Coordinates of N, CA and C and ligand atoms in Angstrom, one line a residue:
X2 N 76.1 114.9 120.1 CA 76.7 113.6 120.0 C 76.4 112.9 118.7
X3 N 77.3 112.5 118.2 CA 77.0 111.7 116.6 C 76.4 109.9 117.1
X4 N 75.2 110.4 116.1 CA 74.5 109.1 115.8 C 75.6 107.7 115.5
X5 N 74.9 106.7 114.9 CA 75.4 105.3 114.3 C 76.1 105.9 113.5
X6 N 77.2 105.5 113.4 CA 78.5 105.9 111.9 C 78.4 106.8 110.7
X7 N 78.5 108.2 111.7 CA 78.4 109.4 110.9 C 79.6 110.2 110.9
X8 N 80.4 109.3 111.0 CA 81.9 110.3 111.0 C 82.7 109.7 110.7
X9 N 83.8 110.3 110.3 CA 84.9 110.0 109.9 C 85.8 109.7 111.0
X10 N 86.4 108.9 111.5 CA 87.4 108.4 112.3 C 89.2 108.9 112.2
X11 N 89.6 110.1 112.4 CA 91.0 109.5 112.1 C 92.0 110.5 113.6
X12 N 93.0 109.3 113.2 CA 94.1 108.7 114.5 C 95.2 109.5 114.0
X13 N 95.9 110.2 114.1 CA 97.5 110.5 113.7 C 98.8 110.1 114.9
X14 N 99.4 109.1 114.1 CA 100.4 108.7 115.4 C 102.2 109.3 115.3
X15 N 102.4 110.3 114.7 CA 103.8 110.5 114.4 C 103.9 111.5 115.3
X16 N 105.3 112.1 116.3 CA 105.5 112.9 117.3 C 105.7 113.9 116.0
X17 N 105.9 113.8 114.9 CA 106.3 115.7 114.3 C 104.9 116.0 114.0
X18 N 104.0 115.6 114.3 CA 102.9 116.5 114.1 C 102.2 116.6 112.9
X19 N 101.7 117.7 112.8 CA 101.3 118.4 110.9 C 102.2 118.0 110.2
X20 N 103.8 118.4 110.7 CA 104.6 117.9 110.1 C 104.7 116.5 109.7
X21 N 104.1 115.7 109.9 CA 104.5 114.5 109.7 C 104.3 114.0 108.4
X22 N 105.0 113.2 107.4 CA 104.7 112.6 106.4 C 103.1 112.0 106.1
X23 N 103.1 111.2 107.1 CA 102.3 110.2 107.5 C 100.6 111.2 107.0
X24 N 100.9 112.3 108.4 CA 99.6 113.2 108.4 C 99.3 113.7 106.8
X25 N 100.7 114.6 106.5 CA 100.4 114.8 105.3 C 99.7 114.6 104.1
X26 N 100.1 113.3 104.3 CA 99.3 112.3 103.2 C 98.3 111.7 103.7
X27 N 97.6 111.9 104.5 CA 96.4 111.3 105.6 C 95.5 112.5 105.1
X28 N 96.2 113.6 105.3 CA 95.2 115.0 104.5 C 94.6 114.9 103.2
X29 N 95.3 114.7 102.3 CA 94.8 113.9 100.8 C 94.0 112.7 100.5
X30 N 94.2 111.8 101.6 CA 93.1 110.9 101.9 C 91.5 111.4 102.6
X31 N 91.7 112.2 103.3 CA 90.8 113.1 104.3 C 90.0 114.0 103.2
X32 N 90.8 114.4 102.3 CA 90.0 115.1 101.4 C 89.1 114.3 100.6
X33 N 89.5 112.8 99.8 CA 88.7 112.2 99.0 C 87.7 111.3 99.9
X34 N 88.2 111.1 101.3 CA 86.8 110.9 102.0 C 85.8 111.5 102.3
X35 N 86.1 112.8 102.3 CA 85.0 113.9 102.8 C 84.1 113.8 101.4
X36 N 84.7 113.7 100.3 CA 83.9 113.6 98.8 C 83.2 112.0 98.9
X37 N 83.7 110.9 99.3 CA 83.2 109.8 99.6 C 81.7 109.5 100.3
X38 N 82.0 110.2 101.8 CA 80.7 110.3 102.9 C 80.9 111.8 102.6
X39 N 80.0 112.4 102.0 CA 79.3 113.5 102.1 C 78.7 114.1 103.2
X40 N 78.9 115.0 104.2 CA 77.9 114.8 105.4 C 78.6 114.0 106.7
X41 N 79.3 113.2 106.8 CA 80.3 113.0 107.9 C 81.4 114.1 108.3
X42 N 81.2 114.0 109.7 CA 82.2 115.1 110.2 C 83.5 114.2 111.0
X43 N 84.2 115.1 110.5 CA 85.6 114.2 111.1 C 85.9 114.4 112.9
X44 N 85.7 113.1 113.5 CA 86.7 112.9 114.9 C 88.0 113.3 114.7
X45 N 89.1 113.7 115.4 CA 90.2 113.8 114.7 C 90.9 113.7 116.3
X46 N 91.7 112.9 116.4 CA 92.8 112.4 117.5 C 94.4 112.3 117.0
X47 N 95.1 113.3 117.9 CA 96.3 113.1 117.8 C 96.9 112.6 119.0
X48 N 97.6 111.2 118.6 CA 97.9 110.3 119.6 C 99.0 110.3 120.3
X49 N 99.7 111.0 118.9 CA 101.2 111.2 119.4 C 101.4 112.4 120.7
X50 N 100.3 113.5 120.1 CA 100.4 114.7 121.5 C 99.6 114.4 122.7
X51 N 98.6 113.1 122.6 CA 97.7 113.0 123.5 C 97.4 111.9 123.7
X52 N 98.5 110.7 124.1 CA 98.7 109.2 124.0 C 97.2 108.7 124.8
X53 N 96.6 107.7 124.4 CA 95.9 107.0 125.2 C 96.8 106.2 126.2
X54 N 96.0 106.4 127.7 CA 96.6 105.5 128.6 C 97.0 103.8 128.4
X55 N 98.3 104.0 129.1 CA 98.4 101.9 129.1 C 97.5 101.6 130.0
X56 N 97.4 100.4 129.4 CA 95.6 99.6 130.4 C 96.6 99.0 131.8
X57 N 96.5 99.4 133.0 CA 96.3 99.2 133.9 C 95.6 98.2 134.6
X58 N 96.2 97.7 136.4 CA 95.7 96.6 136.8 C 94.4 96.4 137.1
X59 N 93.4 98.2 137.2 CA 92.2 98.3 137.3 C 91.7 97.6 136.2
X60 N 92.3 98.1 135.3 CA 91.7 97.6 133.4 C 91.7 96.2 133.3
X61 N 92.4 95.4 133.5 CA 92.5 94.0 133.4 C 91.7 93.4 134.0
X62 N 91.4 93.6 135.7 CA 90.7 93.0 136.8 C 89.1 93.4 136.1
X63 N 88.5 94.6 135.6 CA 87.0 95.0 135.1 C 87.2 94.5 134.0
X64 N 87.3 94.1 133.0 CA 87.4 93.5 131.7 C 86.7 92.8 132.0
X65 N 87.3 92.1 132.9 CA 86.2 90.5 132.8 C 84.9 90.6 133.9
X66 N 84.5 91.5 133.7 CA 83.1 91.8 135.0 C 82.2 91.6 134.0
X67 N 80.9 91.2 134.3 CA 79.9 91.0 133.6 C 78.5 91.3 134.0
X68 N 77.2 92.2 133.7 CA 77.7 92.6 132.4 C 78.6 93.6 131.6
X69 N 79.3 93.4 130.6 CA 80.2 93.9 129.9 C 79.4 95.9 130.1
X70 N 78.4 95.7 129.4 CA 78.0 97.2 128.6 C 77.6 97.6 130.1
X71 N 77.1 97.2 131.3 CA 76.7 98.0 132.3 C 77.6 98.3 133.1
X72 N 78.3 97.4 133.2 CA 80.0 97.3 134.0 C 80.5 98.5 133.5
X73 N 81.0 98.4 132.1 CA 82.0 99.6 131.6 C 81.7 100.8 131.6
X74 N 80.2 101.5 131.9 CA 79.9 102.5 131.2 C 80.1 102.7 133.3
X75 N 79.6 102.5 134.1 CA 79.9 102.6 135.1 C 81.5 102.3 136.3
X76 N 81.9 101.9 135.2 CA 83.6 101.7 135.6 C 84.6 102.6 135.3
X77 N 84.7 103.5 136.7 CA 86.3 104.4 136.0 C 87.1 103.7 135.3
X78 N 87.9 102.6 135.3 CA 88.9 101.9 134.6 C 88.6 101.9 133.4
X79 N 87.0 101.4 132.7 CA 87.0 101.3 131.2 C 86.2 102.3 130.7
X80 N 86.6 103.4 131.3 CA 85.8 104.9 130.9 C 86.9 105.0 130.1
X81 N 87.9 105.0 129.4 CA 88.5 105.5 128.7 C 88.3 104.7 127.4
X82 N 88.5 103.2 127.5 CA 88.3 102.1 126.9 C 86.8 102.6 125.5
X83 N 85.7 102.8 126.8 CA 84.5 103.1 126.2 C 84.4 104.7 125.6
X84 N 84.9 105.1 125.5 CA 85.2 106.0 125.1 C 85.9 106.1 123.7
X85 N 86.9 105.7 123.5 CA 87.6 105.0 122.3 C 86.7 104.2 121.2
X86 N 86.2 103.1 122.0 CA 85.6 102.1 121.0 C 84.1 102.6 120.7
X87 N 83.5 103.6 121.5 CA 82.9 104.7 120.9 C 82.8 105.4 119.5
X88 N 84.0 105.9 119.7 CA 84.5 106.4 117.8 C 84.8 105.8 117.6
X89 N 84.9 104.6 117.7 CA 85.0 103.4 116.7 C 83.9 103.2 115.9
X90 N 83.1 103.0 117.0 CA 81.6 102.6 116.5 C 80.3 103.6 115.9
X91 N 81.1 104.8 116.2 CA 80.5 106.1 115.0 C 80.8 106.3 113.8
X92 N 82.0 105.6 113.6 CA 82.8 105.9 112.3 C 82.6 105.7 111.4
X93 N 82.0 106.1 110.1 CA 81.9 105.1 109.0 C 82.6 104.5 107.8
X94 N 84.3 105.1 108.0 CA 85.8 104.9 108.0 C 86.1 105.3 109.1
X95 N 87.2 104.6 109.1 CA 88.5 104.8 110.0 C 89.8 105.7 108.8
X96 N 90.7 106.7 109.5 CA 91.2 107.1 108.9 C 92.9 106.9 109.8
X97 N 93.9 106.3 109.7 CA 94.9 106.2 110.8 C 96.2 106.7 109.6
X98 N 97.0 107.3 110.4 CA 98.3 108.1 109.8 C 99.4 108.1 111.0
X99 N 100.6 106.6 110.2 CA 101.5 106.1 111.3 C 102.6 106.3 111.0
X100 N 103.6 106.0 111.4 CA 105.0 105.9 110.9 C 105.3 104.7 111.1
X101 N 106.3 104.1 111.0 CA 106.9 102.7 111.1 C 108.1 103.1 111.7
X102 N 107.7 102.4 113.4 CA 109.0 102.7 114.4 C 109.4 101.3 114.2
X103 N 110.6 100.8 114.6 CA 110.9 99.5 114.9 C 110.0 98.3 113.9
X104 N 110.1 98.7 113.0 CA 109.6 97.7 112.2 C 107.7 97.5 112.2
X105 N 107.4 98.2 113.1 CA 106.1 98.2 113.6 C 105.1 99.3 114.2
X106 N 104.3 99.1 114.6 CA 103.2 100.4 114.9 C 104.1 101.0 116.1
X107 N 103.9 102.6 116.1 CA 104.6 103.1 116.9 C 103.4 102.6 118.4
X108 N 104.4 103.3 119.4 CA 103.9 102.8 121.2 C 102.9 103.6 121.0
X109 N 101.8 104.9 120.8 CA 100.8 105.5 121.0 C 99.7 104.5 120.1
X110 N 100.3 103.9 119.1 CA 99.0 103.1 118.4 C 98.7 102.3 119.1
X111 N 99.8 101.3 119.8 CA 99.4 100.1 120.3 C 98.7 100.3 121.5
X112 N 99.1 101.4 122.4 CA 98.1 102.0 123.3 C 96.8 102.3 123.1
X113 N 96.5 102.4 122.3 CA 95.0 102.9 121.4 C 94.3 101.0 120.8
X114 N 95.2 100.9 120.5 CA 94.8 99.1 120.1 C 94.9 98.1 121.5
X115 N 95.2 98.6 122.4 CA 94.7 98.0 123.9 C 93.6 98.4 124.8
X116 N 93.6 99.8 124.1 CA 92.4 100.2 124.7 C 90.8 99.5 124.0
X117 N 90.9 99.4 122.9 CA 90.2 99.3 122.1 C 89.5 98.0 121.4
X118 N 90.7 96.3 121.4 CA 90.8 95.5 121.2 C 90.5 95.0 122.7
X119 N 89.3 94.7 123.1 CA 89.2 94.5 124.5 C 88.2 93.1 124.5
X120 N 88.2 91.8 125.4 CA 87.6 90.8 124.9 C 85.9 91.2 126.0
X121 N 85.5 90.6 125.4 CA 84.0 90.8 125.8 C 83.0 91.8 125.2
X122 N 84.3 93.0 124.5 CA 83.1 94.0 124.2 C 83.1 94.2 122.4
X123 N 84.6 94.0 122.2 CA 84.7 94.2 121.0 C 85.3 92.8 120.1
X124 N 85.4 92.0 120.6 CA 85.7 90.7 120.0 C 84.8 89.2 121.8
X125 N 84.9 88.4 120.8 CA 84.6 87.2 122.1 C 85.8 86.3 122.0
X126 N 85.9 85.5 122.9 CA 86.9 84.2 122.4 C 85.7 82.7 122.7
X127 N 85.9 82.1 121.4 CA 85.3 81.2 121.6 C 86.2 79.4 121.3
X128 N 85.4 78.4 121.4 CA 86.4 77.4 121.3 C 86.9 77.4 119.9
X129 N 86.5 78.4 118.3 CA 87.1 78.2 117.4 C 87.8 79.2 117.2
X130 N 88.1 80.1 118.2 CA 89.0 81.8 118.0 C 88.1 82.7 118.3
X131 N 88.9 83.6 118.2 CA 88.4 85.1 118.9 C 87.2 85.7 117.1
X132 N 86.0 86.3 117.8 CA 85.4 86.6 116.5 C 85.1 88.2 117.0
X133 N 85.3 88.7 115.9 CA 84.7 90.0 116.0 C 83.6 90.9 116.5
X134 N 83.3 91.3 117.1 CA 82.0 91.8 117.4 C 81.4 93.7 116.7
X135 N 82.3 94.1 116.0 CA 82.1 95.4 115.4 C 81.6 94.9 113.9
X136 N 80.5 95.6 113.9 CA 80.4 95.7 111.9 C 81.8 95.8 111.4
X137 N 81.6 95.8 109.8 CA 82.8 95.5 109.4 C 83.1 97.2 109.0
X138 N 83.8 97.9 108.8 CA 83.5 99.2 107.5 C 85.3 99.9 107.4
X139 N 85.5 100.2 106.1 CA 86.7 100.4 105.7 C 87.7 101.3 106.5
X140 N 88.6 100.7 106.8 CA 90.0 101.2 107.6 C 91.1 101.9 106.5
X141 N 91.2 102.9 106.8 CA 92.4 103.6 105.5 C 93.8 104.2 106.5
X142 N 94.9 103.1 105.9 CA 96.5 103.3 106.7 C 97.3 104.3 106.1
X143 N 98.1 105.1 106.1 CA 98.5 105.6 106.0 C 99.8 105.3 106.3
X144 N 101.1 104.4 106.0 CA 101.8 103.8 106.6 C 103.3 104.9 106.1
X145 N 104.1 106.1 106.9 CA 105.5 106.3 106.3 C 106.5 105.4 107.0
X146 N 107.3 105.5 106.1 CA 108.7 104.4 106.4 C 110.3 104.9 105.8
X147 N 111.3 105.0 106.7 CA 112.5 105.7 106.1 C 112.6 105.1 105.3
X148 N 112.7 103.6 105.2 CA 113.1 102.8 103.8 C 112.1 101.8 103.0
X149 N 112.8 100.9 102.1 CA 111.3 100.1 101.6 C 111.0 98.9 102.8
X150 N 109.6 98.9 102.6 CA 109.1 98.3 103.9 C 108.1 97.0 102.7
X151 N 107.7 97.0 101.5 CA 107.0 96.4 101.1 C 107.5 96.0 99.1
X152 N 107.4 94.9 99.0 CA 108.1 94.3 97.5 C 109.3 93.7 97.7
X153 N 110.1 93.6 96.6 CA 111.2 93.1 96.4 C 112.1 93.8 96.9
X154 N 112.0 95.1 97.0 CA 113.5 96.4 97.1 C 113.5 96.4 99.0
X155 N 112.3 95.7 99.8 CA 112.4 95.5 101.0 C 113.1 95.0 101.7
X156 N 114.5 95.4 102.8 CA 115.7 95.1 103.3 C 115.2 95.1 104.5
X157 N 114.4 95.0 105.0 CA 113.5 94.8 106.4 C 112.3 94.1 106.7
X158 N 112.4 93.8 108.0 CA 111.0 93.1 107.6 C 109.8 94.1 108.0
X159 N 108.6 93.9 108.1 CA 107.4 95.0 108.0 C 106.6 94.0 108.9
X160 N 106.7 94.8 110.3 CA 105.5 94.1 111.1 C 104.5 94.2 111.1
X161 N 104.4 95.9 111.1 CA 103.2 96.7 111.2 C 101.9 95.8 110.0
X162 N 102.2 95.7 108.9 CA 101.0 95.2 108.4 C 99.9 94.0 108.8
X163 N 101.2 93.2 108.8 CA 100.5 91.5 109.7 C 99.8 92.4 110.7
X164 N 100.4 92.8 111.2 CA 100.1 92.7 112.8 C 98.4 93.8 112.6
X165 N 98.7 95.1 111.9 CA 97.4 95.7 112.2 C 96.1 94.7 111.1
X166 N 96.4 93.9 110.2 CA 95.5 93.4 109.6 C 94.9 91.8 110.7
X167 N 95.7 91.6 111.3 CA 95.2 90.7 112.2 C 94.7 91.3 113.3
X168 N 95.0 92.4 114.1 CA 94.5 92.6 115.1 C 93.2 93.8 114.7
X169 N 92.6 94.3 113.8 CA 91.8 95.0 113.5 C 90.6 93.6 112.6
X170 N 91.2 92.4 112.0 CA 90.3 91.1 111.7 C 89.6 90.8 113.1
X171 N 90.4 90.7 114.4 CA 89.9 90.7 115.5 C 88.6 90.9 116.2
X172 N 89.0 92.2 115.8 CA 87.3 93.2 116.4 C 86.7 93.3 115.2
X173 N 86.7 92.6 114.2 CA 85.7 92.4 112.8 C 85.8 93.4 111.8
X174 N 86.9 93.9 111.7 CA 87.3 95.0 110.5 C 88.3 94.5 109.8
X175 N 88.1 94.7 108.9 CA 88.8 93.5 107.4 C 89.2 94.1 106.5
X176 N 88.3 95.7 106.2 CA 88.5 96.0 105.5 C 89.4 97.3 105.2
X177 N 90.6 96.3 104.9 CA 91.8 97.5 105.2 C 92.4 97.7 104.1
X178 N 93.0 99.6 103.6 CA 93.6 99.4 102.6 C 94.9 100.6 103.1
X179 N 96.3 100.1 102.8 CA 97.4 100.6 103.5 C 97.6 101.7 102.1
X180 N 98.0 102.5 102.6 CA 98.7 103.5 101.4 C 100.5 103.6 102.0
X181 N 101.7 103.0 101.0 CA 102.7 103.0 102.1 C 103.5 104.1 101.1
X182 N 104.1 105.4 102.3 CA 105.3 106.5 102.0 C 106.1 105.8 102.3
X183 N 107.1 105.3 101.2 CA 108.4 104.4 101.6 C 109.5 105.6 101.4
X184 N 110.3 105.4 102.4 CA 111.8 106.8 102.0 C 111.1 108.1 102.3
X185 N 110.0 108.5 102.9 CA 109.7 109.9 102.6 C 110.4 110.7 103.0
X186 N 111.3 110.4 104.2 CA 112.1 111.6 105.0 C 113.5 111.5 104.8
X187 N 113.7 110.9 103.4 CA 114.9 111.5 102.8 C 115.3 112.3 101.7
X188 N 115.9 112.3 100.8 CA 116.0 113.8 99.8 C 114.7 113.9 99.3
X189 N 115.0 115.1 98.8 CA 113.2 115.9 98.0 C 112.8 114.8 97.0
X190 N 113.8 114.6 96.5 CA 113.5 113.7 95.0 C 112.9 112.1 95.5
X191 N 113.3 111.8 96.8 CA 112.9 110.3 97.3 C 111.6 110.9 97.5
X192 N 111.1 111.6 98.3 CA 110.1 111.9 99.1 C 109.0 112.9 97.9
X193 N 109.1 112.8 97.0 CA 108.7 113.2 96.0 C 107.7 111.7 95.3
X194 N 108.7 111.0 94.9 CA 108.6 109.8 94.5 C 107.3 109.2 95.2
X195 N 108.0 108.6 96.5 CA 106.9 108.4 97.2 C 105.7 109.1 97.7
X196 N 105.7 110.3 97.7 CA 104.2 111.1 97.4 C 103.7 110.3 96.2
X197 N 104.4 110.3 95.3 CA 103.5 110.1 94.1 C 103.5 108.3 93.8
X198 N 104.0 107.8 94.6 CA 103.4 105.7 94.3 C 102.2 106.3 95.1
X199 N 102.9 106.6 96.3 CA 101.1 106.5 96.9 C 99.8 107.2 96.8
X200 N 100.0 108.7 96.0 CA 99.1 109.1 95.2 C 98.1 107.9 94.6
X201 N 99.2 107.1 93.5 CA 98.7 106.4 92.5 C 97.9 105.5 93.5
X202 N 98.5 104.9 94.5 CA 97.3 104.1 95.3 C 95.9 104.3 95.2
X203 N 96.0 105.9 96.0 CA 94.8 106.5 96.1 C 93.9 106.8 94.9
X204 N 94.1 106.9 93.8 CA 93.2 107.1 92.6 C 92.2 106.0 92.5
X205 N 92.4 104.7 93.2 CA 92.3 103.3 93.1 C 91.1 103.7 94.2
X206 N 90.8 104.1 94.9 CA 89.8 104.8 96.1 C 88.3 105.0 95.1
X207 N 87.8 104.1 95.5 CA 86.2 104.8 95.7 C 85.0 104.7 96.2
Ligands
FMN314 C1 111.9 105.5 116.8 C2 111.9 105.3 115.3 C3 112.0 104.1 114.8 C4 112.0 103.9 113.4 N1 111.9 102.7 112.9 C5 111.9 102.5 111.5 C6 111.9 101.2 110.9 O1 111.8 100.2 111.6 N2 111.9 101.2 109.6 C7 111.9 102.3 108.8 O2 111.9 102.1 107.5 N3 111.9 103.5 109.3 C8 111.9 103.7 110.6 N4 111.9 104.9 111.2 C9 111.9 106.1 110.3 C10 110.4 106.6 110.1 O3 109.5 105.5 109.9 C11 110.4 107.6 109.0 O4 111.2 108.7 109.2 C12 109.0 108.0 108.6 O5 109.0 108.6 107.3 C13 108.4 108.9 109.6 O6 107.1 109.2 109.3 P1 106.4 110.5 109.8 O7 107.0 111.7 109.0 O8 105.0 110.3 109.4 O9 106.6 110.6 111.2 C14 111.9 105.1 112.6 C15 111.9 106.4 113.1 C16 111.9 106.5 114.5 C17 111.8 107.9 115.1

């Protein structure tokens, strides 16, 4: 069992698999992290072939049991929950590789971000807002998208970012840096292109 944040965290959420753009370039990221944390061994979850459960009416009713850490570890319902937020809390990055369905995180992330974004254990709500309760340590996205999803040449809007930078601020991780494959799954020469903006991203990594 891995100690306090000795591993690498990473999520792949695309149904094509290896195949996926997303992954692809999550592997080149995966390589300059292994040179990063030296000595971290990678968790590795594929979400798309092995969705985390929707939280359930068991899940909502135990949530609010208290205490939180004795309740859950003892609760079928948030055995899955604690489980998750587990490799969270091993991690010493996070490594996630998405697609942009509907303008936004596909349905296996946000199942993974329900499990995970849970009040009492990983954030609190207080009368000035919800505060984090996880250390803080660097989140690396991986974002593909058929078209441009970010700048001027963007003909859509882009949910996914707002949305994972506020709901990952939540449970106290801040520190997020997106790498975005805009067009990758169209001709060689688009998908080319965008390998190499988001290359350039990554040189910016250290
Ligand atoms: C259900 C679904 C919804 C999609 N929605 C969007 C979208 O809102 N915007 C977009 O640019 N591309 C959208 N796409 C295209 C994918 O984001 C694009 O093909 C991406 O490169 C796939 O990445 P992957 O190879 O990592 O799976 C959608 C694809 C699917 C299957």
């Amino acid at each position: 069992m891995a100690g306090p944040a000795d591993t690498i965290l990473r999520l792949d959420c695309s149904p094509k698999g290896r195949d996926a753009n997303s992954s692809r370039f999550a592997d080149e990221v995966a390589a300059k992290l292994s040179v990063l944390e030296p000595g971290a061994w990678q968790v590795y979850r594929d979400l798309a072939a092995t969705p985390p459960s929707f939280i359930d009416h068991g899940f909502t009713r135990d949530m609010n049991l208290f205490p939180v850490a004795t309740v859950a570890s003892a609760t079928k319902t948030l055995r899955e929950s604690e489980k998750l937020i587990g490799e969270v809390e091993s991690a010493r990055r996070i490594l996630i590789a998405t697609p942009m369905h509907n303008y936004t995180v596909p349905a296996v992330l946000k199942a993974w971000i329900d499990q995970v974004v849970r009040i009492g254990r990983t954030f609190e709500s207080t009368p000035v807002g919800k505060v984090g309760l996880l250390p803080d340590r660097p989140v690396h996205i991986v974002v593909s998208a058929g078209g441009r999803i970010v700048g001027d040449r963007a003909r859509q809007p882009d949910f996914l970012t707002p949305y994972l930078t506020a709901v990952f601020a939540t449970i106290g991780l801040r520190d997020l840096t997106f790498y975005y494959l805009e067009g990758a799954s169209r001709d060689e020469d688009t998908r080319t292109a965008a390998f190499r903006a988001a290359r350039a991203q990554l040189t910016l990594l250290s």
